[in-house]
mmCIF file of C-alpha atoms and ligand atoms in Angstrom:
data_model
loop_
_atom_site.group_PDB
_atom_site.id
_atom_site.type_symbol
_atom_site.label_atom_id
_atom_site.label_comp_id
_atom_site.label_asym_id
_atom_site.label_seq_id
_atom_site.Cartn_x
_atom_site.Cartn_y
_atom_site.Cartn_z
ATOM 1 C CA UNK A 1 23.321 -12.549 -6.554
ATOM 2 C CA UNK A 2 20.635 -15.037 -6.024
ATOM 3 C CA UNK A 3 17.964 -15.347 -3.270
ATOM 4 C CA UNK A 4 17.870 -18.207 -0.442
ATOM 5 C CA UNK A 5 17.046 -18.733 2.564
ATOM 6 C CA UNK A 6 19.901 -17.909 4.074
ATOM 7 C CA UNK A 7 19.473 -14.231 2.415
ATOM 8 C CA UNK A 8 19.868 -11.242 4.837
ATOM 9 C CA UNK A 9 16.718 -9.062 4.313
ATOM 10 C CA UNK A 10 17.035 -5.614 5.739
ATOM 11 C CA UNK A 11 13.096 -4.669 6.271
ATOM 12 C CA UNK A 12 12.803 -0.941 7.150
ATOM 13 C CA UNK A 13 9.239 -0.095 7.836
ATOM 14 C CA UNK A 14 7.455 -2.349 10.015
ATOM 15 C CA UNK A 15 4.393 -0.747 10.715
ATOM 16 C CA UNK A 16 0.340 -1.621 9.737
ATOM 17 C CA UNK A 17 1.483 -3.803 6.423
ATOM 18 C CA UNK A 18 5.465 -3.938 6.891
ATOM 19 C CA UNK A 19 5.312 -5.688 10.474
ATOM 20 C CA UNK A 20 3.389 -8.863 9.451
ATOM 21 C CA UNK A 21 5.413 -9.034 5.444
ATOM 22 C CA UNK A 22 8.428 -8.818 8.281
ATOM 23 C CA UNK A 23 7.427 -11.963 9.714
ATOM 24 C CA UNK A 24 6.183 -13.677 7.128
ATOM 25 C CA UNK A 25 9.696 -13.761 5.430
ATOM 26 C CA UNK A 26 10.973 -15.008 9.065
ATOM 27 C CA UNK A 27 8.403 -17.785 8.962
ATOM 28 C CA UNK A 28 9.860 -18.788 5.454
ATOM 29 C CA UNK A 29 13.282 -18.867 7.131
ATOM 30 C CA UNK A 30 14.780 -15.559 5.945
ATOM 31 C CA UNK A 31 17.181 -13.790 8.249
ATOM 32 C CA UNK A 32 15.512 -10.571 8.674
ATOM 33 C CA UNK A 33 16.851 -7.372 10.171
ATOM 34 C CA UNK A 34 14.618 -4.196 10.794
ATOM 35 C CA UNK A 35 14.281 -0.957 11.605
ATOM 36 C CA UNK A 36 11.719 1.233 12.573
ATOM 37 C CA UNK A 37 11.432 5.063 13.831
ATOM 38 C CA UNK A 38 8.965 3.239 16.432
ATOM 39 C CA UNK A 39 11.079 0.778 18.536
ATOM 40 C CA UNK A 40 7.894 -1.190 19.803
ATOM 41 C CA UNK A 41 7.629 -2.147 16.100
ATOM 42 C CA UNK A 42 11.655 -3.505 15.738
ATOM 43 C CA UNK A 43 10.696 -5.233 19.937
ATOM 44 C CA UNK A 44 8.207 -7.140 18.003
ATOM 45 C CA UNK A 45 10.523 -8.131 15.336
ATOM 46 C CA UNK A 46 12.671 -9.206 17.490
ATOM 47 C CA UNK A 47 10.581 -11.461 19.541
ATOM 48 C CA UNK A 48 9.580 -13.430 16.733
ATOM 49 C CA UNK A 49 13.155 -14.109 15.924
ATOM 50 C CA UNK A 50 14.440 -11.251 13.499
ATOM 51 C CA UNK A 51 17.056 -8.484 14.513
ATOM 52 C CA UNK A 52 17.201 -5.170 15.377
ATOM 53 C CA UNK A 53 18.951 -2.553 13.795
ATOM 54 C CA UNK A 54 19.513 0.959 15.348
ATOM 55 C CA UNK A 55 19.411 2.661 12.193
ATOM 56 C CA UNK A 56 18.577 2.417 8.521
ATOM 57 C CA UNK A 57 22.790 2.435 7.449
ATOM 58 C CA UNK A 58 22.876 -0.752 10.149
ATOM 59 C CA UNK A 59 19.292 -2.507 8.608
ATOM 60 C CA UNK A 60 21.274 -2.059 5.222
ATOM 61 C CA UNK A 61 24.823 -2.686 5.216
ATOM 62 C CA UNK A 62 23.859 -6.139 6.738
ATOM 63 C CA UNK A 63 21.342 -7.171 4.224
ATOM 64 C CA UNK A 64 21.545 -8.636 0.646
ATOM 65 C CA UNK A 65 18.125 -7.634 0.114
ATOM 66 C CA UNK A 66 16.471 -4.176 1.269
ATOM 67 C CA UNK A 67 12.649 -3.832 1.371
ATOM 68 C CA UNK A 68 10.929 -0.553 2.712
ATOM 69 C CA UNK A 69 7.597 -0.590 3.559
ATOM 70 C CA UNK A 70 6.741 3.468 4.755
ATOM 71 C CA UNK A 71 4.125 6.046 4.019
ATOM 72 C CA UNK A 72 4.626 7.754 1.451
ATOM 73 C CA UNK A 73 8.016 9.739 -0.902
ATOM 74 C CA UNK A 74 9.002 12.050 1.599
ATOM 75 C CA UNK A 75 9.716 9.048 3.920
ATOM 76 C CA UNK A 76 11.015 7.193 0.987
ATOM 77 C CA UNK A 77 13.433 9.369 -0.269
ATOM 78 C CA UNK A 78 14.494 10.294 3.108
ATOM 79 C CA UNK A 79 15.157 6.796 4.249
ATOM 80 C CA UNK A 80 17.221 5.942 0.808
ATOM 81 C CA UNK A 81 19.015 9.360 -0.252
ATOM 82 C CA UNK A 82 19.524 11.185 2.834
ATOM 83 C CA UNK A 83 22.990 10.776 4.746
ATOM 84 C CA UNK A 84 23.824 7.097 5.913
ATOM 85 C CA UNK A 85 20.739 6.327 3.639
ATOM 86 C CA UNK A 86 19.819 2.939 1.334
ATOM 87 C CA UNK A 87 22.038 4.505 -1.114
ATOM 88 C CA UNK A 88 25.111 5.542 0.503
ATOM 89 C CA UNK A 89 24.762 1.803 3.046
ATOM 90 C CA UNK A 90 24.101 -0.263 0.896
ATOM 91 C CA UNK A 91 26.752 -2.857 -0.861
ATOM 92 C CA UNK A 92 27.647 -2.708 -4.812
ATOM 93 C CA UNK A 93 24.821 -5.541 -6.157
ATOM 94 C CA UNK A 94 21.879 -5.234 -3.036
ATOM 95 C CA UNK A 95 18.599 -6.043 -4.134
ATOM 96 C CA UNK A 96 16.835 -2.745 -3.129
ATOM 97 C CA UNK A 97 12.970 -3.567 -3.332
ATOM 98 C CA UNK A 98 10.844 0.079 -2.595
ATOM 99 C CA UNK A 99 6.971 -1.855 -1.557
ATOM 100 C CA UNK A 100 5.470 1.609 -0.186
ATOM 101 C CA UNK A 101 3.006 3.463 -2.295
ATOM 102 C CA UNK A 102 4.268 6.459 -3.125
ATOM 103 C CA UNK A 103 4.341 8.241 -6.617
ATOM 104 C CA UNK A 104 6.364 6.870 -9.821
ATOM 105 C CA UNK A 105 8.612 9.822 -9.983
ATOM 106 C CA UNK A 106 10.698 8.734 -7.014
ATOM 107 C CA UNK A 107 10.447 5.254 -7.905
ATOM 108 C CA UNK A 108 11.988 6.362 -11.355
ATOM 109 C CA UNK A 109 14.989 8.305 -9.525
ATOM 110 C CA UNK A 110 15.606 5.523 -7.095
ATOM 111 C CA UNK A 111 15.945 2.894 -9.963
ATOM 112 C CA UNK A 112 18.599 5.575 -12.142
ATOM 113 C CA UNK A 113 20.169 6.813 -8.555
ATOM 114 C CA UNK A 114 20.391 3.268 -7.296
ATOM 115 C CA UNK A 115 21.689 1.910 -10.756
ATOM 116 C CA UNK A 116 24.627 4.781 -10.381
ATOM 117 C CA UNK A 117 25.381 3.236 -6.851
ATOM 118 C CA UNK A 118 25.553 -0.002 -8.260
ATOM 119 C CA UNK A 119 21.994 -1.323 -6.838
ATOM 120 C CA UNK A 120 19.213 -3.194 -8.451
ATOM 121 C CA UNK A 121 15.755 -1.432 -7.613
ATOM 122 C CA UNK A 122 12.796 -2.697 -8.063
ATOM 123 C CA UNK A 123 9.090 -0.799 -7.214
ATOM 124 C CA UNK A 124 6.575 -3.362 -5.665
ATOM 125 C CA UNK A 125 3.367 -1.412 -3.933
ATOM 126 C CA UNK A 126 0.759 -3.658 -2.753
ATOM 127 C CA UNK A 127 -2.719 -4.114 -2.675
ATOM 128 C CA UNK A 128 -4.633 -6.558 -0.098
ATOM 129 C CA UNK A 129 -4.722 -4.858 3.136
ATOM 130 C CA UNK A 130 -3.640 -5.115 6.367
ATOM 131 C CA UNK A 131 -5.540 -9.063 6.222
ATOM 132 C CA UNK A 132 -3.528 -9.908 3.146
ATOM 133 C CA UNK A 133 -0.443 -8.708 4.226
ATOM 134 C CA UNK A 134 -0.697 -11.161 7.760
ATOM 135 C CA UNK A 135 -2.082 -14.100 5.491
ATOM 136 C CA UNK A 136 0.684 -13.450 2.534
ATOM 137 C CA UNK A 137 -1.583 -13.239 -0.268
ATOM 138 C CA UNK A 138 -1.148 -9.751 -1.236
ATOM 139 C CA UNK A 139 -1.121 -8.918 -4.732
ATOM 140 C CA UNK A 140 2.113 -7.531 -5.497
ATOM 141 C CA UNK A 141 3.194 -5.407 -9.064
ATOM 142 C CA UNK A 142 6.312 -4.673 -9.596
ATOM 143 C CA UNK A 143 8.482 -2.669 -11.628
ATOM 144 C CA UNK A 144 11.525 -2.623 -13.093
ATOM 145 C CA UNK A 145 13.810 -5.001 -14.854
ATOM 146 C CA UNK A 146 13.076 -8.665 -15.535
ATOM 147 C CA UNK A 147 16.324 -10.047 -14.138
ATOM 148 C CA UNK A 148 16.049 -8.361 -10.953
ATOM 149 C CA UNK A 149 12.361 -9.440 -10.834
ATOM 150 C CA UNK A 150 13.643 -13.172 -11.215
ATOM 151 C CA UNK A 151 15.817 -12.345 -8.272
ATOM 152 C CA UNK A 152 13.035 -11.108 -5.911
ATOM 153 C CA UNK A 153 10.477 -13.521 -7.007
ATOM 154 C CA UNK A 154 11.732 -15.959 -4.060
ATOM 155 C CA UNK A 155 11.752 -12.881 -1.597
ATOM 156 C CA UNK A 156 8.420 -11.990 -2.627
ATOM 157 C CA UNK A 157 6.381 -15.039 -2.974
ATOM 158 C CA UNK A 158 6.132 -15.487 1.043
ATOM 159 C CA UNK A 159 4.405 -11.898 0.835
ATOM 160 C CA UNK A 160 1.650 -12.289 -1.781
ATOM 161 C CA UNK A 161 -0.574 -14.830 -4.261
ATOM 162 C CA UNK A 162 -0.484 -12.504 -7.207
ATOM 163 C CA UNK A 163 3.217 -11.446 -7.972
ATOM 164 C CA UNK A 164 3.496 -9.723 -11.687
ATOM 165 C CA UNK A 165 5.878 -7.659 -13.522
ATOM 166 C CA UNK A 166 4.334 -4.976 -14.954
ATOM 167 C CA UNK A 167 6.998 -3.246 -16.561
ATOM 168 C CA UNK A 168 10.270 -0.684 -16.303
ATOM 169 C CA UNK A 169 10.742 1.136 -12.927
ATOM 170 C CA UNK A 170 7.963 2.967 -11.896
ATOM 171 C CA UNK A 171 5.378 0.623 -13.511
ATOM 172 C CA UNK A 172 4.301 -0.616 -10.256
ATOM 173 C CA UNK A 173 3.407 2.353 -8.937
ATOM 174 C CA UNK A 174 0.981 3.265 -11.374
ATOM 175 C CA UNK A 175 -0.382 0.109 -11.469
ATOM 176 C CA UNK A 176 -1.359 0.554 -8.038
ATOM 177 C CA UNK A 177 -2.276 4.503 -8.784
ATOM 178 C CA UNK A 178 -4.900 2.610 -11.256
ATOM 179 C CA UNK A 179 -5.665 0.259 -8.594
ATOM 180 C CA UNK A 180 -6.205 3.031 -5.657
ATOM 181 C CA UNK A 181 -8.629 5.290 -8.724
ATOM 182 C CA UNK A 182 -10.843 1.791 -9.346
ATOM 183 C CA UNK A 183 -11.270 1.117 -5.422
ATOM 184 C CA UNK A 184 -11.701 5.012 -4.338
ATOM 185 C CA UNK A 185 -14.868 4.753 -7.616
ATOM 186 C CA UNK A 186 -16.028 1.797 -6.788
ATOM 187 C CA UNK A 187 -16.374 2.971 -3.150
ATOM 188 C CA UNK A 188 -17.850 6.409 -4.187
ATOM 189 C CA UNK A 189 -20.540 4.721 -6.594
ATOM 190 C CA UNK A 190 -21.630 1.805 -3.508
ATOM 191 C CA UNK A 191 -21.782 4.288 -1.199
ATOM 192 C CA UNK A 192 -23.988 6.287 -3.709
ATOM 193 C CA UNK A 193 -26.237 3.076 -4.063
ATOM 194 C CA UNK A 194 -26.953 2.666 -0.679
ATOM 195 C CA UNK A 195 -28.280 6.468 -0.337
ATOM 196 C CA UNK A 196 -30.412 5.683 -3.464
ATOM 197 C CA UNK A 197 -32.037 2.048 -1.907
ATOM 198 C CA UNK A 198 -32.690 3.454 1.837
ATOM 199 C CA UNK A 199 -34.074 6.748 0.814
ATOM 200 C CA UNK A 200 -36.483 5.013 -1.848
ATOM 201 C CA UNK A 201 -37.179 2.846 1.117
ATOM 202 C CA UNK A 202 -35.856 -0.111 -0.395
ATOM 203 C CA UNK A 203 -33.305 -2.590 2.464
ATOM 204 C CA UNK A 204 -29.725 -1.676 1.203
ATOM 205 C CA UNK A 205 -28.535 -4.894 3.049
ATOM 206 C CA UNK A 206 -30.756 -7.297 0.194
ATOM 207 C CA UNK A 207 -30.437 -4.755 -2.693
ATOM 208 C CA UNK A 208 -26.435 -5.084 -2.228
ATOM 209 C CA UNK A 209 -26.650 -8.863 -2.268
ATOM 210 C CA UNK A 210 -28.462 -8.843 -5.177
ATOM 211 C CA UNK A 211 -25.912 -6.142 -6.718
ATOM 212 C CA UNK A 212 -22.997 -8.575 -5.292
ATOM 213 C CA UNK A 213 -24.413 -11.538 -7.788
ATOM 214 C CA UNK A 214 -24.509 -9.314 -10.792
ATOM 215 C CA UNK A 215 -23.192 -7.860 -13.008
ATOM 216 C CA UNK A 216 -22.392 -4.833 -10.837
ATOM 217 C CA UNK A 217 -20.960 -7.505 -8.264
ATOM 218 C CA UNK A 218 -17.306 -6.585 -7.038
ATOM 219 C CA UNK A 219 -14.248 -7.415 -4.432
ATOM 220 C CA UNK A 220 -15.689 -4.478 -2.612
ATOM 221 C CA UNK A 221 -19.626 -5.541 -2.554
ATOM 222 C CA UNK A 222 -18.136 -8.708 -1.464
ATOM 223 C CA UNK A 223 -16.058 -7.905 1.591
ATOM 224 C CA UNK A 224 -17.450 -4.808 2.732
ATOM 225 C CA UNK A 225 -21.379 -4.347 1.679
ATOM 226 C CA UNK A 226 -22.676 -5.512 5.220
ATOM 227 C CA UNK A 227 -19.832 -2.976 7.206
ATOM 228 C CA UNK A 228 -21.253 -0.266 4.867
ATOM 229 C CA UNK A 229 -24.828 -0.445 5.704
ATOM 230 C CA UNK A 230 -23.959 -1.296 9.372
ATOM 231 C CA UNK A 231 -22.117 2.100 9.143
ATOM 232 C CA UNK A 232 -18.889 0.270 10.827
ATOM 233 C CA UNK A 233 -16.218 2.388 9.178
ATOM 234 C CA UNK A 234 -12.998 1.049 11.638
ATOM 235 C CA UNK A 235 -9.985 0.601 9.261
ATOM 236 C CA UNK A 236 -8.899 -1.036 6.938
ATOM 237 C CA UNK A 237 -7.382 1.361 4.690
ATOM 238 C CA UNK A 238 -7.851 4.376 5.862
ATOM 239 C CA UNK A 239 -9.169 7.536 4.029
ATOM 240 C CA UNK A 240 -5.853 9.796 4.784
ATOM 241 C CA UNK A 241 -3.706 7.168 2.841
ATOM 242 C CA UNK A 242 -6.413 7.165 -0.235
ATOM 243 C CA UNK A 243 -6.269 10.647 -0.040
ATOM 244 C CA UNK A 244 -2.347 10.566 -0.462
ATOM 245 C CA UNK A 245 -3.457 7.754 -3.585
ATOM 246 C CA UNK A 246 -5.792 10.375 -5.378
ATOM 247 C CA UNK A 247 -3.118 12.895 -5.310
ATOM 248 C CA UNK A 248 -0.852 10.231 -6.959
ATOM 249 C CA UNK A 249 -3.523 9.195 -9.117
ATOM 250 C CA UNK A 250 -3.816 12.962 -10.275
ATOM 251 C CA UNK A 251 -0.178 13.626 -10.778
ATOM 252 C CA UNK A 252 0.456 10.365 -12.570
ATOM 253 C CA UNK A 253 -1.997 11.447 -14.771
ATOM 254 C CA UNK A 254 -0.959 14.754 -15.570
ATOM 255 C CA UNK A 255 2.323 13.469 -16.336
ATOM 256 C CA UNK A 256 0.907 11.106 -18.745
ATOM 257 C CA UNK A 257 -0.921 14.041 -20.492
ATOM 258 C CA UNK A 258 -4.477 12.186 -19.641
ATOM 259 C CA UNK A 259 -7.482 13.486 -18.255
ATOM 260 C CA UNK A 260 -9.119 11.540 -15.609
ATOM 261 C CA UNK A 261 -12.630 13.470 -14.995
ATOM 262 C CA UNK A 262 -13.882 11.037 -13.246
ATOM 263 C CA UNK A 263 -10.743 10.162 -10.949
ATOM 264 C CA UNK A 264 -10.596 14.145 -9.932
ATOM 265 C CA UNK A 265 -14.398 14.144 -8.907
ATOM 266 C CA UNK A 266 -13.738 10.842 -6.208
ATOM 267 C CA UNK A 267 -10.034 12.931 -5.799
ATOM 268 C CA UNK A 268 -12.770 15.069 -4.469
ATOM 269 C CA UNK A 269 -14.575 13.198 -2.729
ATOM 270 C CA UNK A 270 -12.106 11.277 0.003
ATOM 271 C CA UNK A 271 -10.555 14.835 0.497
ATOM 272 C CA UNK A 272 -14.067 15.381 1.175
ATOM 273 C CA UNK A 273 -14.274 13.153 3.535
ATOM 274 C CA UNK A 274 -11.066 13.543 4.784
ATOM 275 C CA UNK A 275 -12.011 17.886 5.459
ATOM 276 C CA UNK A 276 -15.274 15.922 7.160
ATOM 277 C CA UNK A 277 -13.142 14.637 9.845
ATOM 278 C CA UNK A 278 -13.234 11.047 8.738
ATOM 279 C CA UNK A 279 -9.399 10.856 7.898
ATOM 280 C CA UNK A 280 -8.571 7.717 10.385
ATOM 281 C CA UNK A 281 -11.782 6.162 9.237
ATOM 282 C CA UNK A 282 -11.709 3.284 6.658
ATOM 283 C CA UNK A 283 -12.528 4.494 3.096
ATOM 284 C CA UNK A 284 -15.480 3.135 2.960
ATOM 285 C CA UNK A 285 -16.440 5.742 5.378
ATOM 286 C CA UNK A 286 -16.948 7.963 1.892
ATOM 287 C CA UNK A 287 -20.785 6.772 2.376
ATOM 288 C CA UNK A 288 -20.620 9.400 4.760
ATOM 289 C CA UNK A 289 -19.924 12.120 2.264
ATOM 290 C CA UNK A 290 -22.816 9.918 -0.426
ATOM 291 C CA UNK A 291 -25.164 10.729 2.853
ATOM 292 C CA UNK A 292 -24.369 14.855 3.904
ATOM 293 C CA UNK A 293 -24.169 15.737 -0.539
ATOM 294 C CA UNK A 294 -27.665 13.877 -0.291
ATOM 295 C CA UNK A 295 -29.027 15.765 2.655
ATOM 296 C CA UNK A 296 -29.614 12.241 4.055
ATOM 297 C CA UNK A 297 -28.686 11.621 8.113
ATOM 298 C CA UNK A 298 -27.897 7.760 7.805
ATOM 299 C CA UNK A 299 -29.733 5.061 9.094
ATOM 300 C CA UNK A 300 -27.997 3.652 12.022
ATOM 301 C CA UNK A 301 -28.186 -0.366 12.134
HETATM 302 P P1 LIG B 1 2.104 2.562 8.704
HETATM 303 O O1 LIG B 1 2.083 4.002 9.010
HETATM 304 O O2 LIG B 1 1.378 1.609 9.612
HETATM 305 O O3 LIG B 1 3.630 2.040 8.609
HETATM 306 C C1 LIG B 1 4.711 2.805 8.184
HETATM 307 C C2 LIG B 1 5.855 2.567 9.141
HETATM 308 O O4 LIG B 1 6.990 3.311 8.698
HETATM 309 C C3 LIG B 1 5.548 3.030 10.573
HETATM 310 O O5 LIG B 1 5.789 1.967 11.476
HETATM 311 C C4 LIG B 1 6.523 4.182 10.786
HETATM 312 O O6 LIG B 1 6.975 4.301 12.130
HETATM 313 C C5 LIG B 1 7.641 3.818 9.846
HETATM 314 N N1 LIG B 1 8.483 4.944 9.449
HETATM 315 C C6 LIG B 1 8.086 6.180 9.059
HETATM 316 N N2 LIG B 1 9.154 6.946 8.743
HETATM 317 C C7 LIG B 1 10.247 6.151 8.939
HETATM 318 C C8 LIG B 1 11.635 6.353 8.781
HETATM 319 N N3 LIG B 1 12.131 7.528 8.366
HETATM 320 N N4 LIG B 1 12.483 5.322 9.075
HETATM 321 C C9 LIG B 1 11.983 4.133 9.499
HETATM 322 N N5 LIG B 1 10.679 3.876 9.680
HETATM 323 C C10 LIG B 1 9.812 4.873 9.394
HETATM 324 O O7 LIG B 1 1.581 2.410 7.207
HETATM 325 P P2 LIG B 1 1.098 1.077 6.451
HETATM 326 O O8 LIG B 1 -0.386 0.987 6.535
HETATM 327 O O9 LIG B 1 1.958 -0.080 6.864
HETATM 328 O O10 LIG B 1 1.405 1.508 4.936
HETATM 329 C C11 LIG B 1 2.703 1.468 4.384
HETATM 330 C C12 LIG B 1 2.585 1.695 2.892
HETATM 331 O O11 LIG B 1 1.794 0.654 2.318
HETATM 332 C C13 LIG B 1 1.890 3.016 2.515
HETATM 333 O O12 LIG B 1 2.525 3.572 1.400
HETATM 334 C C14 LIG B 1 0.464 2.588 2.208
HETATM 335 O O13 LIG B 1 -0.179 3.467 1.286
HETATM 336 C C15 LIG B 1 0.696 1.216 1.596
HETATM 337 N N6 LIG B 1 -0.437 0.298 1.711
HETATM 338 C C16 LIG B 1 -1.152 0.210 2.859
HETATM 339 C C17 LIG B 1 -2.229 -0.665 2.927
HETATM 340 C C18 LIG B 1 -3.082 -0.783 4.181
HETATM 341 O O14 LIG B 1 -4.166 -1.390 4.106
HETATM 342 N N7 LIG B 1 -2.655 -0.259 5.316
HETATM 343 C C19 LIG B 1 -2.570 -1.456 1.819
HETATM 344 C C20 LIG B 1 -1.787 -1.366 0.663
HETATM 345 C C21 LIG B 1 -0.719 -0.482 0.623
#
């Protein structure tokens, strides 16, 4: 099979990040068919000329290409092994593209259980945000093999401005397990360097631009220094979901026989912040736990 635009994409998932990938591949003239538990998700779909399906069996026996975008592997698996599932719907050669973030055992079985079925599976988690996701520059990392990578490449390109393939199935997701154990520390150690600069009386705001310029300078100082020391914590990416991450992060690690000392102590920390209360809160809300393990109040802008 090869991808065109007249290629039936079955997009299960349309929530935070699926709803806008959804209509991006619209916009680049896709036929697009989703499903959704929520039907005010597959209503909006539909009014920006996709389809609705009633079900996941109807999103996939219509589609050449399946994509699910959903929370996390017990949504995953349930949506592609259980009964009238990805597996079971889908037709002998379906490009069956898992984009969630979930951890790289299930990717692993979907690729060898999909493979038995006659599927091509790739794993392609994301990183970008809810802002990348509506502009279609996410950065996208997929795994799995090369030929069915060449395949998805024109399915994926209307979704993100960094597409690479990192390796065999399950790559991707630890790719993005490293990706979600460099944001959570980067987060931890900013948040950590703001408590430091206000309580030595020093203005966090101009100490962080002079961090952003440095060495020490970052994606994160970038985009979310003045939200930090505003204390504006609306999400974003919220700290529930990073707390899922870290646990990935953690297991990925202990199957790769590794010790991660310091990914267990920010593991720590957003399920610190997450015990806080601060679960629908962007992560960057993990200043608040930098502030209480301080025995500093905040500064309120
Ligand atoms: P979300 O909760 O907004 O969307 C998930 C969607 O899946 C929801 O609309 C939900 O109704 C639907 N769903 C759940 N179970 C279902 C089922 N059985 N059948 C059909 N639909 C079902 O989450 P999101 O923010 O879009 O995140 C999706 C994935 O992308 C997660 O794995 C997340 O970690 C990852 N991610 C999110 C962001 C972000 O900034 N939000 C960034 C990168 C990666």
């Amino acid at each position: 099979m090869t991808t065109s635009p007249t290629t039936t994409i079955g997009f299960i998932g349309l929530g935070i990040m699926g709803g806008p990938m959804a209509s991006n591949l619209l916009r680049a003239g896709f036929d697009v068919i989703g499903y959704d538990v929520r039907p005010a998700s597959v209503e909006r779909l539909v009014a920006e000329g996709g389809k609705a399906a009633e079900s996941v069996e109807h999103a996939t026996a219509a589609a050449d290409v399946v994509i699910t975008m959903l929370p996390n592997f017990p949504q995953v698996e349930a949506v592609a092994f259980g009964a009238s599932g990805v597996l079971e719907s889908a037709r002998a050669g379906t490009l069956y593209v898992d984009m969630s973030t979930i951890r790289p055992q299930t990717s692993r079985r979907l690729a060898a259980e999909g493979a038995q079925k006659g599927l091509r599976v790739l794993d392609a988690p994301v990183s970008g945000g809810e802002r990348g996701a509506i502009d279609g520059v996410l950065s996208i990392m997929v795994g799995g093999g090369s030929a069915d990578f060449a395949t998805a490449e024109p399915v994926l390109e209307p979704l993100g401005a960094t597409i690479v393939h990192v390796g065999p199935a399950g790559a991707g997701q630890t790719v993005k397990a490293a990706n979600q154990l460099v944001v959570g520390g980067t987060y931890a150690l900013v948040a950590e360097a703001i408590v430091l600069l206000e309580a030595s009386g020093v203005d966090a705001g101009l100490g962080l631009d002079v961090l952003a310029g440095g060495l020490a300078g970052s994606r994160i100082l970038e985009l979310r220094r003045r939200s930090m020391v505003a204390r504006e914590f609306a999400p974003g990416f919220r700290i529930d979901l990073h707390h899922k991450d870290m646990g990935i992060v953690l297991d990925a690690a202990r199957e790769a026989d590794v010790a991660l000392p310091v990914g267990g102590l920010v593991a720590q920390l957003v399920a610190a912040a997450r015990a806080q209360g601060y679960g629908s809160l962007d992560h960057s809300a993990l200043l608040k736990v930098a502030e209480a393990t301080a025995g500093q109040g905040g500064v309120t802008a």
